[in-house]
Amino acid sequence: MTLLAVERIKLFTTRSPWWCALVTLVLTIGFAALIVGNSNAEVPATVASTQFGYSFGMAVIMVLAALSVTTEYRFGTIRTTFQAVPNRTAALLAKTGVVATLALVIGELSAFGSWAVGRALKPGANLALTSGADWINVAGVGVIYALAAVIAVAVGILIRHSAGAIALLMIYSLAVESLVRLIPSIGDDIYKWMPFNVADKFLTGNGASNAGRAAGDGAPMSTAVLGQGWALAYFAGFALVLLVLSLSSARRRDA
């Protein structure tokens, strides 16, 4: 508990978490207002369309998570942490837990905030959370944000440099997975197993929460072959493997 308290204090005494949280909320809720506000009878608002901006918010969350680690390496405070807590794994797990919890809270606030704005703008639209698919599409955002934060922390531990870690995370999540589909013959098959594509499958399932609207107007419809539960397990497993590799690296390398 002491380690968690220390990491919480270190995280919240810097400005970046507050700014990142604010930017995440503005982006996700702003996109919800834009998409739902422009809906009409031909292109109706749906539960999924209120979550249109979730991927943009996730990008900001990963920046926040990466900075929580790389900033310590940049200013050398990580050495003080490891001197005070020789068990590097425990110290880094505490940091990961605090950052992931913050990401979960921000994700839930942004998701339900986006949904609430949609309900306020279009009170007559079918935006009630009446099915499991609807609830997963909204409440699941926080879970994905938390796991994405774990991935970002792991990358930050491995790379240690803010610019490099952030660049890698943004390029991979926003471009690399989509570009994989351009590989002749096998690109689409590989893409079905790419982690962020699989994460989208957990949120959208078979598209039940987006009925009546184009698939692109909610969280992206996934081509992953896994069911929703297995998709979440796959993404969580990917985050866990990356974290284990980063912790192993941190124990072997000088701070």
mmCIF file of C-alpha atoms in Angstrom:
data_model
loop_
_atom_site.group_PDB
_atom_site.id
_atom_site.type_symbol
_atom_site.label_atom_id
_atom_site.label_comp_id
_atom_site.label_asym_id
_atom_site.label_seq_id
_atom_site.Cartn_x
_atom_site.Cartn_y
_atom_site.Cartn_z
ATOM 1 C CA MET A 1 0.000 0.000 0.000
ATOM 2 C CA THR A 2 2.891 2.362 0.717
ATOM 3 C CA LEU A 3 4.250 1.859 -2.791
ATOM 4 C CA LEU A 4 0.851 2.582 -4.288
ATOM 5 C CA ALA A 5 0.549 5.759 -2.220
ATOM 6 C CA VAL A 6 4.004 6.908 -3.282
ATOM 7 C CA GLU A 7 3.257 6.316 -6.953
ATOM 8 C CA ARG A 8 -0.078 8.078 -6.640
ATOM 9 C CA ILE A 9 1.611 11.118 -5.111
ATOM 10 C CA LYS A 10 4.308 11.158 -7.775
ATOM 11 C CA LEU A 11 1.741 10.905 -10.555
ATOM 12 C CA PHE A 12 -0.685 13.536 -9.335
ATOM 13 C CA THR A 13 1.925 16.136 -8.386
ATOM 14 C CA THR A 14 2.794 16.597 -12.062
ATOM 15 C CA ARG A 15 0.694 18.437 -14.593
ATOM 16 C CA SER A 16 0.660 15.887 -17.404
ATOM 17 C CA PRO A 17 -1.992 13.541 -15.907
ATOM 18 C CA TRP A 18 -4.397 16.408 -15.383
ATOM 19 C CA TRP A 19 -3.879 17.780 -18.877
ATOM 20 C CA CYS A 20 -4.134 14.335 -20.462
ATOM 21 C CA ALA A 21 -7.331 13.588 -18.541
ATOM 22 C CA LEU A 22 -8.828 16.890 -19.654
ATOM 23 C CA VAL A 23 -7.825 16.366 -23.286
ATOM 24 C CA THR A 24 -9.260 12.838 -23.238
ATOM 25 C CA LEU A 25 -12.602 14.036 -21.913
ATOM 26 C CA VAL A 26 -12.766 16.944 -24.353
ATOM 27 C CA LEU A 27 -11.908 14.757 -27.343
ATOM 28 C CA THR A 28 -14.260 11.888 -26.588
ATOM 29 C CA ILE A 29 -17.210 13.962 -25.420
ATOM 30 C CA GLY A 30 -16.636 16.515 -28.169
ATOM 31 C CA PHE A 31 -16.735 13.856 -30.876
ATOM 32 C CA ALA A 32 -19.878 12.390 -29.306
ATOM 33 C CA ALA A 33 -21.564 15.781 -29.438
ATOM 34 C CA LEU A 34 -20.477 16.263 -33.058
ATOM 35 C CA ILE A 35 -21.593 12.836 -34.279
ATOM 36 C CA VAL A 36 -24.857 12.623 -32.359
ATOM 37 C CA GLY A 37 -25.680 16.270 -32.996
ATOM 38 C CA ASN A 38 -25.458 15.700 -36.751
ATOM 39 C CA SER A 39 -27.493 12.489 -36.736
ATOM 40 C CA ASN A 40 -30.871 12.382 -38.471
ATOM 41 C CA ALA A 41 -33.590 9.956 -39.496
ATOM 42 C CA GLU A 42 -31.463 8.507 -42.284
ATOM 43 C CA VAL A 43 -28.319 8.230 -40.162
ATOM 44 C CA PRO A 44 -29.632 7.758 -36.606
ATOM 45 C CA ALA A 45 -27.675 8.094 -33.402
ATOM 46 C CA THR A 46 -26.799 4.811 -31.703
ATOM 47 C CA VAL A 47 -25.057 3.808 -28.496
ATOM 48 C CA ALA A 48 -21.934 3.002 -30.515
ATOM 49 C CA SER A 49 -21.949 6.354 -32.270
ATOM 50 C CA THR A 50 -21.645 8.099 -28.897
ATOM 51 C CA GLN A 51 -18.277 6.324 -28.509
ATOM 52 C CA PHE A 52 -16.869 7.541 -31.831
ATOM 53 C CA GLY A 53 -13.959 9.357 -30.175
ATOM 54 C CA TYR A 54 -12.786 6.518 -27.945
ATOM 55 C CA SER A 55 -9.696 5.691 -30.054
ATOM 56 C CA PHE A 56 -8.526 9.312 -29.904
ATOM 57 C CA GLY A 57 -8.911 9.276 -26.135
ATOM 58 C CA MET A 58 -6.993 6.009 -25.930
ATOM 59 C CA ALA A 59 -4.074 7.604 -27.761
ATOM 60 C CA VAL A 60 -3.924 10.363 -25.129
ATOM 61 C CA ILE A 61 -4.136 7.801 -22.323
ATOM 62 C CA MET A 62 -1.147 5.939 -23.754
ATOM 63 C CA VAL A 63 0.803 9.193 -23.872
ATOM 64 C CA LEU A 64 -0.032 9.770 -20.204
ATOM 65 C CA ALA A 65 1.041 6.237 -19.255
ATOM 66 C CA ALA A 66 4.303 6.380 -21.192
ATOM 67 C CA LEU A 67 5.205 9.754 -19.675
ATOM 68 C CA SER A 68 4.624 8.408 -16.159
ATOM 69 C CA VAL A 69 7.688 6.199 -16.683
ATOM 70 C CA THR A 70 9.893 7.984 -19.166
ATOM 71 C CA THR A 71 9.783 11.262 -17.228
ATOM 72 C CA GLU A 72 11.352 9.496 -14.259
ATOM 73 C CA TYR A 73 14.128 8.124 -16.433
ATOM 74 C CA ARG A 74 14.623 11.526 -18.036
ATOM 75 C CA PHE A 75 15.129 13.368 -14.749
ATOM 76 C CA GLY A 76 16.867 10.504 -12.962
ATOM 77 C CA THR A 77 14.268 10.176 -10.204
ATOM 78 C CA ILE A 78 13.886 6.494 -11.068
ATOM 79 C CA ARG A 79 17.322 5.931 -9.443
ATOM 80 C CA THR A 80 16.015 7.345 -6.174
ATOM 81 C CA THR A 81 12.960 5.106 -6.442
ATOM 82 C CA PHE A 82 15.082 1.998 -6.961
ATOM 83 C CA GLN A 83 17.409 2.962 -4.099
ATOM 84 C CA ALA A 84 14.442 3.318 -1.766
ATOM 85 C CA VAL A 85 12.782 0.166 -3.140
ATOM 86 C CA PRO A 86 15.441 -2.341 -4.251
ATOM 87 C CA ASN A 87 12.691 -4.634 -5.527
ATOM 88 C CA ARG A 88 12.301 -3.001 -8.929
ATOM 89 C CA THR A 89 9.463 -5.286 -9.942
ATOM 90 C CA ALA A 90 7.348 -4.205 -6.970
ATOM 91 C CA ALA A 91 8.025 -0.518 -7.618
ATOM 92 C CA LEU A 92 7.166 -0.739 -11.305
ATOM 93 C CA LEU A 93 4.087 -2.873 -10.683
ATOM 94 C CA ALA A 94 2.841 -0.260 -8.226
ATOM 95 C CA LYS A 95 3.330 2.436 -10.856
ATOM 96 C CA THR A 96 1.559 0.311 -13.453
ATOM 97 C CA GLY A 97 -1.359 -0.325 -11.101
ATOM 98 C CA VAL A 98 -1.821 3.362 -10.294
ATOM 99 C CA VAL A 99 -1.617 4.430 -13.943
ATOM 100 C CA ALA A 100 -3.969 1.661 -15.084
ATOM 101 C CA THR A 101 -6.500 2.592 -12.393
ATOM 102 C CA LEU A 102 -6.380 6.228 -13.449
ATOM 103 C CA ALA A 103 -6.851 5.171 -17.091
ATOM 104 C CA LEU A 104 -9.845 3.044 -16.079
ATOM 105 C CA VAL A 105 -11.478 5.962 -14.270
ATOM 106 C CA ILE A 106 -10.831 8.402 -17.128
ATOM 107 C CA GLY A 107 -12.140 5.855 -19.618
ATOM 108 C CA GLU A 108 -15.382 5.333 -17.731
ATOM 109 C CA LEU A 109 -15.884 9.067 -17.262
ATOM 110 C CA SER A 110 -15.270 9.742 -20.946
ATOM 111 C CA ALA A 111 -17.465 6.849 -22.118
ATOM 112 C CA PHE A 112 -20.454 7.564 -19.899
ATOM 113 C CA GLY A 113 -19.959 11.302 -20.381
ATOM 114 C CA SER A 114 -20.114 10.820 -24.147
ATOM 115 C CA TRP A 115 -23.209 8.676 -23.811
ATOM 116 C CA ALA A 116 -24.874 11.216 -21.498
ATOM 117 C CA VAL A 117 -24.163 14.052 -23.931
ATOM 118 C CA GLY A 118 -25.696 11.989 -26.713
ATOM 119 C CA ARG A 119 -28.814 11.396 -24.624
ATOM 120 C CA ALA A 120 -29.055 15.110 -23.841
ATOM 121 C CA LEU A 121 -28.673 16.157 -27.478
ATOM 122 C CA LYS A 122 -31.051 13.541 -28.880
ATOM 123 C CA PRO A 123 -33.503 12.563 -26.119
ATOM 124 C CA GLY A 124 -35.754 10.845 -28.650
ATOM 125 C CA ALA A 125 -33.014 8.620 -30.086
ATOM 126 C CA ASN A 126 -32.646 4.974 -29.143
ATOM 127 C CA LEU A 127 -29.667 5.439 -26.818
ATOM 128 C CA ALA A 128 -30.847 3.508 -23.780
ATOM 129 C CA LEU A 129 -28.473 0.853 -22.461
ATOM 130 C CA THR A 130 -30.901 -2.026 -22.814
ATOM 131 C CA SER A 131 -28.603 -4.920 -23.746
ATOM 132 C CA GLY A 132 -25.287 -6.461 -22.796
ATOM 133 C CA ALA A 133 -23.830 -5.240 -26.101
ATOM 134 C CA ASP A 134 -24.771 -1.650 -25.229
ATOM 135 C CA TRP A 135 -23.237 -1.882 -21.770
ATOM 136 C CA ILE A 136 -20.000 -3.413 -23.061
ATOM 137 C CA ASN A 137 -19.727 -0.775 -25.780
ATOM 138 C CA VAL A 138 -19.802 1.963 -23.127
ATOM 139 C CA ALA A 139 -18.457 0.475 -19.892
ATOM 140 C CA GLY A 140 -15.835 -1.556 -21.772
ATOM 141 C CA VAL A 141 -14.005 1.587 -22.853
ATOM 142 C CA GLY A 142 -12.477 2.047 -19.402
ATOM 143 C CA VAL A 143 -11.234 -1.551 -19.392
ATOM 144 C CA ILE A 144 -9.543 -1.106 -22.766
ATOM 145 C CA TYR A 145 -8.013 2.191 -21.627
ATOM 146 C CA ALA A 146 -6.583 0.471 -18.532
ATOM 147 C CA LEU A 147 -4.996 -2.321 -20.583
ATOM 148 C CA ALA A 148 -3.701 0.184 -23.145
ATOM 149 C CA ALA A 149 -2.088 2.071 -20.254
ATOM 150 C CA VAL A 150 -0.333 -1.133 -19.144
ATOM 151 C CA ILE A 151 1.005 -1.560 -22.682
ATOM 152 C CA ALA A 152 2.217 2.041 -22.729
ATOM 153 C CA VAL A 153 3.929 1.721 -19.346
ATOM 154 C CA ALA A 154 5.695 -1.421 -20.573
ATOM 155 C CA VAL A 155 6.884 0.341 -23.720
ATOM 156 C CA GLY A 156 8.064 3.275 -21.598
ATOM 157 C CA ILE A 157 10.102 0.943 -19.381
ATOM 158 C CA LEU A 158 11.657 -0.724 -22.415
ATOM 159 C CA ILE A 159 12.512 2.444 -24.364
ATOM 160 C CA ARG A 160 12.962 4.948 -21.484
ATOM 161 C CA HIS A 161 12.811 7.994 -23.769
ATOM 162 C CA SER A 162 9.566 9.976 -23.952
ATOM 163 C CA ALA A 163 9.733 10.892 -27.633
ATOM 164 C CA GLY A 164 10.675 7.385 -28.725
ATOM 165 C CA ALA A 165 8.060 5.632 -26.598
ATOM 166 C CA ILE A 166 5.262 7.997 -27.601
ATOM 167 C CA ALA A 167 6.220 7.857 -31.277
ATOM 168 C CA LEU A 168 6.257 4.052 -31.258
ATOM 169 C CA LEU A 169 2.904 3.819 -29.487
ATOM 170 C CA MET A 170 1.201 6.328 -31.772
ATOM 171 C CA ILE A 171 2.640 4.944 -35.003
ATOM 172 C CA TYR A 172 1.739 1.388 -34.074
ATOM 173 C CA SER A 173 -1.778 1.991 -32.756
ATOM 174 C CA LEU A 174 -2.807 4.532 -35.397
ATOM 175 C CA ALA A 175 -0.994 3.285 -38.506
ATOM 176 C CA VAL A 176 0.923 0.010 -38.348
ATOM 177 C CA GLU A 177 -2.027 -2.275 -37.704
ATOM 178 C CA SER A 178 -3.993 -0.789 -40.594
ATOM 179 C CA LEU A 179 -1.005 -0.939 -42.928
ATOM 180 C CA VAL A 180 -0.580 -4.646 -42.204
ATOM 181 C CA ARG A 181 -3.702 -5.230 -44.308
ATOM 182 C CA LEU A 182 -1.786 -4.054 -47.378
ATOM 183 C CA ILE A 183 0.510 -7.101 -47.272
ATOM 184 C CA PRO A 184 -0.479 -9.246 -50.258
ATOM 185 C CA SER A 185 -2.365 -12.484 -49.583
ATOM 186 C CA ILE A 186 -1.776 -12.690 -45.818
ATOM 187 C CA GLY A 187 -2.332 -9.104 -44.666
ATOM 188 C CA ASP A 188 -6.005 -9.504 -43.719
ATOM 189 C CA ASP A 189 -5.325 -12.763 -41.897
ATOM 190 C CA ILE A 190 -2.559 -11.154 -39.827
ATOM 191 C CA TYR A 191 -4.719 -8.116 -39.099
ATOM 192 C CA LYS A 192 -7.387 -10.331 -37.501
ATOM 193 C CA TRP A 193 -4.940 -11.036 -34.666
ATOM 194 C CA MET A 194 -3.456 -7.573 -34.176
ATOM 195 C CA PRO A 195 -4.035 -6.520 -30.543
ATOM 196 C CA PHE A 196 -5.875 -3.229 -30.992
ATOM 197 C CA ASN A 197 -8.091 -4.719 -33.684
ATOM 198 C CA VAL A 198 -8.942 -7.516 -31.247
ATOM 199 C CA ALA A 199 -9.639 -4.915 -28.532
ATOM 200 C CA ASP A 200 -12.167 -3.302 -30.862
ATOM 201 C CA LYS A 201 -13.901 -6.690 -31.151
ATOM 202 C CA PHE A 202 -14.453 -6.707 -27.392
ATOM 203 C CA LEU A 203 -16.170 -3.317 -27.579
ATOM 204 C CA THR A 204 -18.292 -3.817 -30.674
ATOM 205 C CA GLY A 205 -18.899 -7.562 -30.863
ATOM 206 C CA ASN A 206 -21.132 -8.224 -33.842
ATOM 207 C CA GLY A 207 -22.249 -4.590 -34.050
ATOM 208 C CA ALA A 208 -25.485 -4.951 -32.071
ATOM 209 C CA SER A 209 -24.973 -1.592 -30.320
ATOM 210 C CA ASN A 210 -24.576 0.142 -33.701
ATOM 211 C CA ALA A 211 -27.666 -1.221 -35.434
ATOM 212 C CA GLY A 212 -29.086 1.153 -38.013
ATOM 213 C CA ARG A 213 -25.896 3.091 -38.611
ATOM 214 C CA ALA A 214 -22.687 2.738 -40.597
ATOM 215 C CA ALA A 215 -20.098 0.663 -38.750
ATOM 216 C CA GLY A 216 -17.539 3.463 -38.912
ATOM 217 C CA ASP A 217 -19.708 5.719 -36.779
ATOM 218 C CA GLY A 218 -18.908 3.908 -33.565
ATOM 219 C CA ALA A 219 -15.865 2.136 -32.255
ATOM 220 C CA PRO A 220 -14.378 0.473 -35.360
ATOM 221 C CA MET A 221 -15.983 -2.813 -36.308
ATOM 222 C CA SER A 222 -13.353 -5.476 -35.885
ATOM 223 C CA THR A 223 -12.415 -8.290 -38.228
ATOM 224 C CA ALA A 224 -11.073 -10.389 -35.341
ATOM 225 C CA VAL A 225 -12.354 -13.947 -35.250
ATOM 226 C CA LEU A 226 -12.540 -14.191 -31.440
ATOM 227 C CA GLY A 227 -15.681 -13.706 -29.408
ATOM 228 C CA GLN A 228 -15.952 -10.718 -27.085
ATOM 229 C CA GLY A 229 -14.781 -12.517 -23.966
ATOM 230 C CA TRP A 230 -11.819 -14.133 -25.686
ATOM 231 C CA ALA A 231 -10.975 -10.833 -27.380
ATOM 232 C CA LEU A 232 -10.642 -9.162 -23.989
ATOM 233 C CA ALA A 233 -8.529 -12.072 -22.700
ATOM 234 C CA TYR A 234 -6.278 -11.858 -25.772
ATOM 235 C CA PHE A 235 -5.711 -8.109 -25.365
ATOM 236 C CA ALA A 236 -5.099 -8.519 -21.637
ATOM 237 C CA GLY A 237 -2.651 -11.340 -22.364
ATOM 238 C CA PHE A 238 -0.777 -9.178 -24.846
ATOM 239 C CA ALA A 239 -0.499 -6.398 -22.243
ATOM 240 C CA LEU A 240 0.663 -8.873 -19.584
ATOM 241 C CA VAL A 241 3.357 -10.419 -21.798
ATOM 242 C CA LEU A 242 4.684 -6.983 -22.723
ATOM 243 C CA LEU A 243 4.720 -5.946 -19.057
ATOM 244 C CA VAL A 244 6.598 -9.096 -18.025
ATOM 245 C CA LEU A 245 9.216 -8.472 -20.721
ATOM 246 C CA SER A 246 9.640 -4.862 -19.598
ATOM 247 C CA LEU A 247 10.009 -5.838 -15.927
ATOM 248 C CA SER A 248 12.628 -8.426 -16.859
ATOM 249 C CA SER A 249 14.499 -5.770 -18.815
ATOM 250 C CA ALA A 250 14.311 -3.278 -15.932
ATOM 251 C CA ARG A 251 15.870 -5.792 -13.531
ATOM 252 C CA ARG A 252 18.824 -6.431 -15.838
ATOM 253 C CA ARG A 253 19.603 -2.887 -16.964
ATOM 254 C CA ASP A 254 21.149 -0.016 -15.025
ATOM 255 C CA ALA A 255 18.750 2.717 -14.019
#
